[in-house]
mmCIF file of C-alpha atoms in Angstrom:
data_model
loop_
_atom_site.group_PDB
_atom_site.id
_atom_site.type_symbol
_atom_site.label_atom_id
_atom_site.label_comp_id
_atom_site.label_asym_id
_atom_site.label_seq_id
_atom_site.Cartn_x
_atom_site.Cartn_y
_atom_site.Cartn_z
ATOM 1 C CA UNK A 511 23.328 6.817 27.447
ATOM 2 C CA UNK A 512 25.569 8.615 24.960
ATOM 3 C CA UNK A 513 28.965 6.953 24.659
ATOM 4 C CA UNK A 514 30.505 9.244 22.075
ATOM 5 C CA UNK A 515 29.618 12.372 20.136
ATOM 6 C CA UNK A 516 31.306 13.493 16.906
ATOM 7 C CA UNK A 517 30.700 16.025 14.190
ATOM 8 C CA UNK A 518 30.852 14.191 10.869
ATOM 9 C CA UNK A 519 30.425 14.922 7.188
ATOM 10 C CA UNK A 520 28.440 12.232 5.376
ATOM 11 C CA UNK A 521 27.337 11.591 1.821
ATOM 12 C CA UNK A 522 23.597 11.710 1.252
ATOM 13 C CA UNK A 523 23.810 10.694 -2.402
ATOM 14 C CA UNK A 524 26.366 11.265 -5.130
ATOM 15 C CA UNK A 525 27.769 14.801 -4.644
ATOM 16 C CA UNK A 526 25.425 15.883 -1.869
ATOM 17 C CA UNK A 527 27.087 15.912 1.540
ATOM 18 C CA UNK A 528 25.925 17.138 4.936
ATOM 19 C CA UNK A 529 27.554 17.946 8.272
ATOM 20 C CA UNK A 530 25.831 16.171 11.169
ATOM 21 C CA UNK A 531 26.193 15.571 14.877
ATOM 22 C CA UNK A 532 26.537 11.816 15.430
ATOM 23 C CA UNK A 533 26.041 10.061 18.765
ATOM 24 C CA UNK A 534 26.829 6.444 19.598
ATOM 25 C CA UNK A 535 24.240 5.306 22.151
ATOM 26 C CA UNK A 536 23.826 2.343 24.471
ATOM 27 C CA UNK A 537 20.496 1.786 26.194
ATOM 28 C CA UNK A 538 20.282 1.125 29.944
ATOM 29 C CA UNK A 539 19.261 -2.315 31.174
ATOM 30 C CA UNK A 540 19.423 -4.551 28.114
ATOM 31 C CA UNK A 541 22.333 -2.877 26.273
ATOM 32 C CA UNK A 542 21.235 -2.092 22.726
ATOM 33 C CA UNK A 543 23.145 0.087 20.304
ATOM 34 C CA UNK A 544 21.862 3.046 18.333
ATOM 35 C CA UNK A 545 23.455 5.676 16.126
ATOM 36 C CA UNK A 546 21.825 9.085 16.341
ATOM 37 C CA UNK A 547 22.188 11.745 13.633
ATOM 38 C CA UNK A 548 20.950 15.325 13.613
ATOM 39 C CA UNK A 549 21.841 18.744 12.279
ATOM 40 C CA UNK A 550 24.171 20.752 14.520
ATOM 41 C CA UNK A 551 22.850 23.723 16.527
ATOM 42 C CA UNK A 552 21.092 26.085 16.082
ATOM 43 C CA UNK A 553 18.838 23.854 13.959
ATOM 44 C CA UNK A 554 15.670 22.742 15.722
ATOM 45 C CA UNK A 555 14.472 19.168 15.338
ATOM 46 C CA UNK A 556 11.280 18.355 13.462
ATOM 47 C CA UNK A 557 10.849 15.247 15.591
ATOM 48 C CA UNK A 558 12.218 11.795 16.376
ATOM 49 C CA UNK A 559 12.571 8.943 13.889
ATOM 50 C CA UNK A 560 13.434 5.391 14.936
ATOM 51 C CA UNK A 561 14.742 3.297 12.023
ATOM 52 C CA UNK A 562 14.373 -0.483 12.429
ATOM 53 C CA UNK A 563 16.261 -2.918 10.189
ATOM 54 C CA UNK A 564 15.089 -6.275 8.861
ATOM 55 C CA UNK A 565 15.938 -9.944 9.236
ATOM 56 C CA UNK A 566 19.662 -10.697 9.715
ATOM 57 C CA UNK A 567 20.505 -7.055 9.021
ATOM 58 C CA UNK A 568 21.795 -4.078 11.001
ATOM 59 C CA UNK A 569 21.898 -0.282 10.890
ATOM 60 C CA UNK A 570 23.641 -0.354 7.500
ATOM 61 C CA UNK A 571 20.224 -0.985 5.953
ATOM 62 C CA UNK A 572 19.917 2.802 6.195
ATOM 63 C CA UNK A 573 23.438 4.101 5.733
ATOM 64 C CA UNK A 574 26.353 3.433 3.409
ATOM 65 C CA UNK A 575 29.354 5.605 2.649
ATOM 66 C CA UNK A 576 28.059 6.367 -0.840
ATOM 67 C CA UNK A 577 24.329 6.640 -0.107
ATOM 68 C CA UNK A 578 22.533 7.240 3.176
ATOM 69 C CA UNK A 579 18.796 7.455 3.804
ATOM 70 C CA UNK A 580 19.452 8.221 7.480
ATOM 71 C CA UNK A 581 21.723 11.156 6.569
ATOM 72 C CA UNK A 582 19.036 12.376 4.147
ATOM 73 C CA UNK A 583 16.401 12.391 6.885
ATOM 74 C CA UNK A 584 18.758 14.086 9.325
ATOM 75 C CA UNK A 585 19.589 16.728 6.695
ATOM 76 C CA UNK A 586 15.852 17.395 6.423
ATOM 77 C CA UNK A 587 15.829 18.348 10.094
ATOM 78 C CA UNK A 588 14.834 15.114 11.828
ATOM 79 C CA UNK A 589 16.458 13.548 14.882
ATOM 80 C CA UNK A 590 17.286 10.109 13.466
ATOM 81 C CA UNK A 591 18.025 6.994 15.526
ATOM 82 C CA UNK A 592 19.250 3.845 13.762
ATOM 83 C CA UNK A 593 18.793 0.860 16.043
ATOM 84 C CA UNK A 594 20.725 -2.395 16.065
ATOM 85 C CA UNK A 595 18.325 -5.010 17.449
ATOM 86 C CA UNK A 596 19.739 -7.427 20.024
ATOM 87 C CA UNK A 597 22.418 -9.684 18.621
ATOM 88 C CA UNK A 598 23.067 -7.317 15.699
ATOM 89 C CA UNK A 599 25.654 -4.633 14.990
ATOM 90 C CA UNK A 600 26.772 -2.636 18.010
ATOM 91 C CA UNK A 601 24.219 -4.408 20.199
ATOM 92 C CA UNK A 602 26.241 -7.580 19.626
ATOM 93 C CA UNK A 603 29.340 -5.714 20.841
ATOM 94 C CA UNK A 604 27.567 -4.470 23.967
ATOM 95 C CA UNK A 605 26.051 -7.786 25.018
ATOM 96 C CA UNK A 606 26.293 -11.496 24.282
ATOM 97 C CA UNK A 607 22.498 -11.710 24.413
ATOM 98 C CA UNK A 608 20.984 -12.853 21.144
ATOM 99 C CA UNK A 609 17.318 -13.108 20.234
ATOM 100 C CA UNK A 610 15.355 -16.241 21.011
ATOM 101 C CA UNK A 611 12.117 -15.126 19.324
ATOM 102 C CA UNK A 612 10.873 -12.159 17.307
ATOM 103 C CA UNK A 613 8.571 -11.488 20.236
ATOM 104 C CA UNK A 614 11.611 -10.196 22.170
ATOM 105 C CA UNK A 615 12.138 -7.535 19.527
ATOM 106 C CA UNK A 616 8.485 -6.516 19.816
ATOM 107 C CA UNK A 617 7.962 -6.717 23.559
ATOM 108 C CA UNK A 618 11.392 -5.615 24.784
ATOM 109 C CA UNK A 619 13.734 -4.040 22.224
ATOM 110 C CA UNK A 620 11.416 -1.574 20.497
ATOM 111 C CA UNK A 621 9.869 -0.152 23.696
ATOM 112 C CA UNK A 622 13.358 0.228 25.168
ATOM 113 C CA UNK A 623 14.986 1.984 22.209
ATOM 114 C CA UNK A 624 11.948 4.192 21.597
ATOM 115 C CA UNK A 625 11.893 5.286 25.230
ATOM 116 C CA UNK A 626 15.610 6.113 25.129
ATOM 117 C CA UNK A 627 15.344 7.948 21.799
ATOM 118 C CA UNK A 628 12.492 10.105 23.071
ATOM 119 C CA UNK A 629 14.349 10.832 26.309
ATOM 120 C CA UNK A 630 17.477 11.963 24.504
ATOM 121 C CA UNK A 631 15.609 14.010 21.909
ATOM 122 C CA UNK A 632 13.270 15.608 24.440
ATOM 123 C CA UNK A 633 10.209 14.582 22.440
ATOM 124 C CA UNK A 634 6.994 13.015 23.708
ATOM 125 C CA UNK A 635 6.266 11.010 20.552
ATOM 126 C CA UNK A 636 8.110 9.774 17.489
ATOM 127 C CA UNK A 637 7.822 7.785 14.259
ATOM 128 C CA UNK A 638 8.718 4.143 13.655
ATOM 129 C CA UNK A 639 10.213 3.454 10.223
ATOM 130 C CA UNK A 640 10.876 -0.186 9.385
ATOM 131 C CA UNK A 641 12.276 -2.064 6.422
ATOM 132 C CA UNK A 642 11.255 -5.685 5.765
ATOM 133 C CA UNK A 643 11.029 -7.472 9.141
ATOM 134 C CA UNK A 644 11.577 -4.088 10.776
ATOM 135 C CA UNK A 645 8.207 -2.981 9.449
ATOM 136 C CA UNK A 646 6.603 -6.199 10.681
ATOM 137 C CA UNK A 647 8.041 -5.497 14.123
ATOM 138 C CA UNK A 648 6.724 -1.937 13.954
ATOM 139 C CA UNK A 649 3.227 -3.223 13.126
ATOM 140 C CA UNK A 650 3.364 -5.589 16.086
ATOM 141 C CA UNK A 651 4.803 -3.086 18.571
ATOM 142 C CA UNK A 652 2.661 -0.097 17.629
ATOM 143 C CA UNK A 653 -0.553 -0.768 19.546
ATOM 144 C CA UNK A 654 0.887 -0.820 23.082
ATOM 145 C CA UNK A 655 3.125 2.145 22.178
ATOM 146 C CA UNK A 656 0.400 4.239 20.526
ATOM 147 C CA UNK A 657 0.701 7.087 23.037
ATOM 148 C CA UNK A 658 4.384 7.480 22.160
ATOM 149 C CA UNK A 659 3.976 7.354 18.367
ATOM 150 C CA UNK A 660 3.126 9.939 15.720
ATOM 151 C CA UNK A 661 2.962 7.401 12.915
ATOM 152 C CA UNK A 662 4.340 4.330 11.160
ATOM 153 C CA UNK A 663 6.258 3.923 7.902
ATOM 154 C CA UNK A 664 6.927 0.473 6.444
ATOM 155 C CA UNK A 665 9.133 -0.202 3.431
ATOM 156 C CA UNK A 666 8.970 -3.630 1.799
ATOM 157 C CA UNK A 667 7.327 -5.143 4.892
ATOM 158 C CA UNK A 668 4.885 -8.024 4.404
ATOM 159 C CA UNK A 669 1.747 -8.128 6.510
ATOM 160 C CA UNK A 670 0.768 -11.457 5.005
ATOM 161 C CA UNK A 671 4.160 -13.117 4.625
ATOM 162 C CA UNK A 672 4.764 -14.956 1.357
ATOM 163 C CA UNK A 673 1.558 -13.798 -0.337
ATOM 164 C CA UNK A 674 2.400 -13.418 -4.001
ATOM 165 C CA UNK A 675 5.467 -15.684 -3.839
ATOM 166 C CA UNK A 676 4.692 -19.395 -4.140
ATOM 167 C CA UNK A 677 8.281 -20.332 -3.345
ATOM 168 C CA UNK A 678 8.177 -18.558 0.025
ATOM 169 C CA UNK A 679 4.764 -20.020 0.874
ATOM 170 C CA UNK A 680 6.039 -23.524 0.202
ATOM 171 C CA UNK A 681 9.230 -22.838 2.127
ATOM 172 C CA UNK A 682 7.090 -21.764 5.085
ATOM 173 C CA UNK A 683 5.409 -25.181 5.080
ATOM 174 C CA UNK A 684 8.768 -26.957 4.971
ATOM 175 C CA UNK A 685 10.128 -24.874 7.850
ATOM 176 C CA UNK A 686 6.986 -25.520 9.896
ATOM 177 C CA UNK A 687 7.616 -29.252 9.509
ATOM 178 C CA UNK A 688 11.278 -28.904 10.441
ATOM 179 C CA UNK A 689 10.378 -26.841 13.496
ATOM 180 C CA UNK A 690 7.894 -29.479 14.617
ATOM 181 C CA UNK A 691 10.639 -32.121 14.727
ATOM 182 C CA UNK A 692 12.446 -30.213 17.478
ATOM 183 C CA UNK A 693 15.810 -30.590 15.753
ATOM 184 C CA UNK A 694 16.535 -26.894 16.264
ATOM 185 C CA UNK A 695 15.107 -26.485 19.763
ATOM 186 C CA UNK A 696 18.523 -25.421 21.026
ATOM 187 C CA UNK A 697 18.198 -22.368 18.743
ATOM 188 C CA UNK A 698 21.577 -22.500 16.961
ATOM 189 C CA UNK A 699 23.070 -19.494 15.279
ATOM 190 C CA UNK A 700 22.154 -19.122 11.618
ATOM 191 C CA UNK A 701 25.308 -17.975 9.725
ATOM 192 C CA UNK A 702 23.487 -15.473 7.543
ATOM 193 C CA UNK A 703 26.430 -13.078 7.833
ATOM 194 C CA UNK A 704 28.344 -15.382 5.496
ATOM 195 C CA UNK A 705 25.568 -15.109 2.904
ATOM 196 C CA UNK A 706 26.164 -11.418 2.428
ATOM 197 C CA UNK A 707 29.881 -11.123 2.964
ATOM 198 C CA UNK A 708 30.944 -14.129 0.907
ATOM 199 C CA UNK A 709 28.338 -16.002 -1.099
ATOM 200 C CA UNK A 710 26.145 -13.165 -2.346
ATOM 201 C CA UNK A 711 29.035 -10.797 -2.924
ATOM 202 C CA UNK A 712 30.944 -13.348 -4.985
ATOM 203 C CA UNK A 713 27.810 -14.180 -6.961
ATOM 204 C CA UNK A 714 26.776 -10.522 -7.253
ATOM 205 C CA UNK A 715 27.467 -10.209 -11.013
ATOM 206 C CA UNK A 716 25.264 -13.243 -11.710
ATOM 207 C CA UNK A 717 22.590 -12.162 -9.237
ATOM 208 C CA UNK A 718 22.404 -8.790 -10.982
ATOM 209 C CA UNK A 719 21.340 -10.435 -14.248
ATOM 210 C CA UNK A 720 17.644 -10.181 -15.204
ATOM 211 C CA UNK A 721 17.230 -13.936 -15.789
ATOM 212 C CA UNK A 722 18.132 -14.881 -12.191
ATOM 213 C CA UNK A 723 15.157 -16.640 -10.498
ATOM 214 C CA UNK A 724 12.890 -13.873 -9.249
ATOM 215 C CA UNK A 725 11.745 -15.781 -6.153
ATOM 216 C CA UNK A 726 15.082 -15.187 -4.444
ATOM 217 C CA UNK A 727 16.106 -11.863 -6.008
ATOM 218 C CA UNK A 728 17.037 -9.339 -3.301
ATOM 219 C CA UNK A 729 17.153 -6.329 -5.624
ATOM 220 C CA UNK A 730 15.977 -5.345 -9.057
ATOM 221 C CA UNK A 731 18.766 -6.108 -11.559
ATOM 222 C CA UNK A 732 20.730 -2.991 -12.429
ATOM 223 C CA UNK A 733 19.120 -0.916 -9.683
ATOM 224 C CA UNK A 734 22.260 -0.523 -7.574
ATOM 225 C CA UNK A 735 25.752 0.508 -8.583
ATOM 226 C CA UNK A 736 28.271 -2.347 -8.103
ATOM 227 C CA UNK A 737 30.250 -0.437 -5.475
ATOM 228 C CA UNK A 738 27.095 0.408 -3.479
ATOM 229 C CA UNK A 739 25.849 -3.162 -3.619
ATOM 230 C CA UNK A 740 29.292 -4.483 -2.655
ATOM 231 C CA UNK A 741 29.361 -2.240 0.426
ATOM 232 C CA UNK A 742 25.827 -3.208 1.412
ATOM 233 C CA UNK A 743 26.511 -6.936 1.151
ATOM 234 C CA UNK A 744 29.738 -6.577 3.109
ATOM 235 C CA UNK A 745 28.377 -4.497 5.979
ATOM 236 C CA UNK A 746 24.696 -5.178 6.474
ATOM 237 C CA UNK A 747 24.377 -8.948 6.956
ATOM 238 C CA UNK A 748 24.408 -10.411 10.483
ATOM 239 C CA UNK A 749 24.201 -13.878 11.964
ATOM 240 C CA UNK A 750 20.898 -14.500 13.732
ATOM 241 C CA UNK A 751 19.052 -17.207 15.634
ATOM 242 C CA UNK A 752 17.329 -19.934 13.651
ATOM 243 C CA UNK A 753 14.162 -19.413 15.728
ATOM 244 C CA UNK A 754 13.854 -15.902 14.272
ATOM 245 C CA UNK A 755 13.628 -17.457 10.826
ATOM 246 C CA UNK A 756 10.979 -19.882 12.078
ATOM 247 C CA UNK A 757 9.012 -17.063 13.704
ATOM 248 C CA UNK A 758 8.881 -15.001 10.529
ATOM 249 C CA UNK A 759 7.743 -17.906 8.390
ATOM 250 C CA UNK A 760 5.269 -19.098 11.028
ATOM 251 C CA UNK A 761 3.387 -15.841 10.576
ATOM 252 C CA UNK A 762 2.769 -16.580 6.908
ATOM 253 C CA UNK A 763 -0.984 -16.044 7.179
ATOM 254 C CA UNK A 764 -0.855 -12.670 8.950
ATOM 255 C CA UNK A 765 1.219 -10.626 11.412
ATOM 256 C CA UNK A 766 1.365 -13.233 14.144
ATOM 257 C CA UNK A 767 4.409 -14.506 15.954
ATOM 258 C CA UNK A 768 5.068 -17.622 17.989
ATOM 259 C CA UNK A 769 6.188 -17.502 21.595
ATOM 260 C CA UNK A 770 6.762 -20.096 24.284
ATOM 261 C CA UNK A 771 3.400 -19.373 25.961
ATOM 262 C CA UNK A 772 1.471 -19.720 22.713
ATOM 263 C CA UNK A 773 0.667 -17.638 19.674
ATOM 264 C CA UNK A 774 0.299 -13.876 19.719
ATOM 265 C CA UNK A 775 -1.787 -12.378 16.933
ATOM 266 C CA UNK A 776 -0.517 -8.828 16.598
ATOM 267 C CA UNK A 777 -2.640 -8.318 13.507
ATOM 268 C CA UNK A 778 -5.841 -7.851 15.515
ATOM 269 C CA UNK A 779 -4.376 -4.997 17.564
ATOM 270 C CA UNK A 780 -2.783 -3.413 14.496
ATOM 271 C CA UNK A 781 -6.033 -3.480 12.531
ATOM 272 C CA UNK A 782 -7.803 -1.620 15.328
ATOM 273 C CA UNK A 783 -5.067 1.012 15.600
ATOM 274 C CA UNK A 784 -5.867 4.518 14.337
ATOM 275 C CA UNK A 785 -2.368 5.858 13.705
ATOM 276 C CA UNK A 786 -1.035 7.585 10.555
ATOM 277 C CA UNK A 787 0.376 4.900 8.264
ATOM 278 C CA UNK A 788 2.552 4.954 5.143
ATOM 279 C CA UNK A 789 3.072 1.615 3.384
ATOM 280 C CA UNK A 790 5.610 1.332 0.548
ATOM 281 C CA UNK A 791 6.069 -1.681 -1.736
ATOM 282 C CA UNK A 792 8.308 -2.548 -4.676
ATOM 283 C CA UNK A 793 6.742 -4.059 -7.771
ATOM 284 C CA UNK A 794 10.000 -5.994 -8.381
ATOM 285 C CA UNK A 795 10.293 -7.134 -4.753
ATOM 286 C CA UNK A 796 9.959 -10.916 -4.694
ATOM 287 C CA UNK A 797 10.838 -11.202 -0.995
ATOM 288 C CA UNK A 798 7.953 -8.921 -0.046
ATOM 289 C CA UNK A 799 5.632 -8.829 -3.083
ATOM 290 C CA UNK A 800 3.121 -5.962 -3.265
ATOM 291 C CA UNK A 801 0.231 -8.338 -2.515
ATOM 292 C CA UNK A 802 1.816 -9.238 0.827
ATOM 293 C CA UNK A 803 2.714 -5.638 1.666
ATOM 294 C CA UNK A 804 -0.558 -3.989 0.670
ATOM 295 C CA UNK A 805 -2.435 -6.176 3.161
ATOM 296 C CA UNK A 806 -1.259 -3.849 5.931
ATOM 297 C CA UNK A 807 -2.874 -0.899 4.175
ATOM 298 C CA UNK A 808 -6.063 -2.824 3.432
ATOM 299 C CA UNK A 809 -6.412 -4.274 6.935
ATOM 300 C CA UNK A 810 -5.431 -1.131 8.835
ATOM 301 C CA UNK A 811 -8.246 0.717 10.562
ATOM 302 C CA UNK A 812 -6.327 3.997 10.346
ATOM 303 C CA UNK A 813 -8.272 7.032 9.126
ATOM 304 C CA UNK A 814 -5.000 8.396 7.702
ATOM 305 C CA UNK A 815 -3.266 5.770 5.590
ATOM 306 C CA UNK A 816 -1.303 5.858 2.335
ATOM 307 C CA UNK A 817 -0.052 3.100 0.024
ATOM 308 C CA UNK A 818 2.522 3.561 -2.738
ATOM 309 C CA UNK A 819 4.360 1.243 -5.118
ATOM 310 C CA UNK A 820 7.644 1.823 -6.922
ATOM 311 C CA UNK A 821 9.401 -0.245 -9.630
ATOM 312 C CA UNK A 822 12.028 -1.469 -7.192
ATOM 313 C CA UNK A 823 13.228 -4.588 -5.403
ATOM 314 C CA UNK A 824 13.692 -5.324 -1.716
ATOM 315 C CA UNK A 825 17.009 -3.628 -1.005
ATOM 316 C CA UNK A 826 16.894 -0.895 -3.624
ATOM 317 C CA UNK A 827 13.683 0.520 -2.158
ATOM 318 C CA UNK A 828 15.995 2.042 0.444
ATOM 319 C CA UNK A 829 19.456 2.236 -1.143
ATOM 320 C CA UNK A 830 18.942 1.886 -4.908
ATOM 321 C CA UNK A 831 20.130 4.595 -7.290
ATOM 322 C CA UNK A 832 16.531 5.741 -7.832
ATOM 323 C CA UNK A 833 15.518 5.763 -4.160
ATOM 324 C CA UNK A 834 16.789 9.331 -3.478
ATOM 325 C CA UNK A 835 14.394 10.716 -6.107
ATOM 326 C CA UNK A 836 11.423 8.412 -5.506
ATOM 327 C CA UNK A 837 11.049 6.701 -2.110
ATOM 328 C CA UNK A 838 13.000 9.198 -0.024
ATOM 329 C CA UNK A 839 11.021 12.317 -1.067
ATOM 330 C CA UNK A 840 7.752 10.451 -0.508
ATOM 331 C CA UNK A 841 8.767 9.619 3.062
ATOM 332 C CA UNK A 842 10.065 13.166 3.606
ATOM 333 C CA UNK A 843 6.832 14.785 2.443
ATOM 334 C CA UNK A 844 4.631 12.347 4.361
ATOM 335 C CA UNK A 845 6.557 12.980 7.574
ATOM 336 C CA UNK A 846 6.302 16.738 7.048
ATOM 337 C CA UNK A 847 2.497 16.467 6.896
ATOM 338 C CA UNK A 848 2.331 14.553 10.162
#
């Protein structure tokens, strides 16, 4: 359901601006929010793109006032839908429901938003594009949605979580122990929104130095202008449920997620899926090291798969100053071929 439609002018990057039609959307049933962008008539759409954000993030993973990957894709002729998963962004405004497990994103949110995006765009199939956890969710959701998908794009998304980062692997073991104690069975809210808006932003100058410990570096030092990074940290971070954190780390050995009825191994279904696949990794990404990301490419049974690496960190793969001339054109050209 479209709640509001506006014609807006947005910055793609630096001096490049584009006029777009922007819709604010709420899905029926479980109310989830999406922002849709497309070129105004008489331009015809090249197809539907569903952009899925990562852990404790929202739609601002893809769009800032000074740099916007979603506006770039829309300017290239695509019908772009930026989703806010339940408990995040506009979805948090529309409903008090917050996620209990990652499985809810996979089994409920993605099918719902994809169905609504295709209905509104008049398309039969579309692409899933995910960053970080968003790519993990796309891997997990793809098999049952194969008839509605043209392909998958993952950016900085680990298939084998923590591979290549000893700190994250050890943290996964600690969190597994904590989860076993049952201390967090009531699934309290994890105040990750404060990390971005206060802690990280205040420490940003120090975090942007090259000697900061690489195991917890969210971007490659110097890869993002201070004003862009400030806006990202202020807008993109969301509070989330502690069980989501546990779920992500519990899948450290492969794409598998815990649920109340047991363990679901989405990796098996993904590996058997023959769907066009583009996997992108950053060589300076310590949160999703190339070894952990490339596993999706290596394990995928797709007959049409591509893997690329760029000298970038986790966030700057999407919004860094070099992304508009490196990652973005790669995604654009790959989409055009499919």
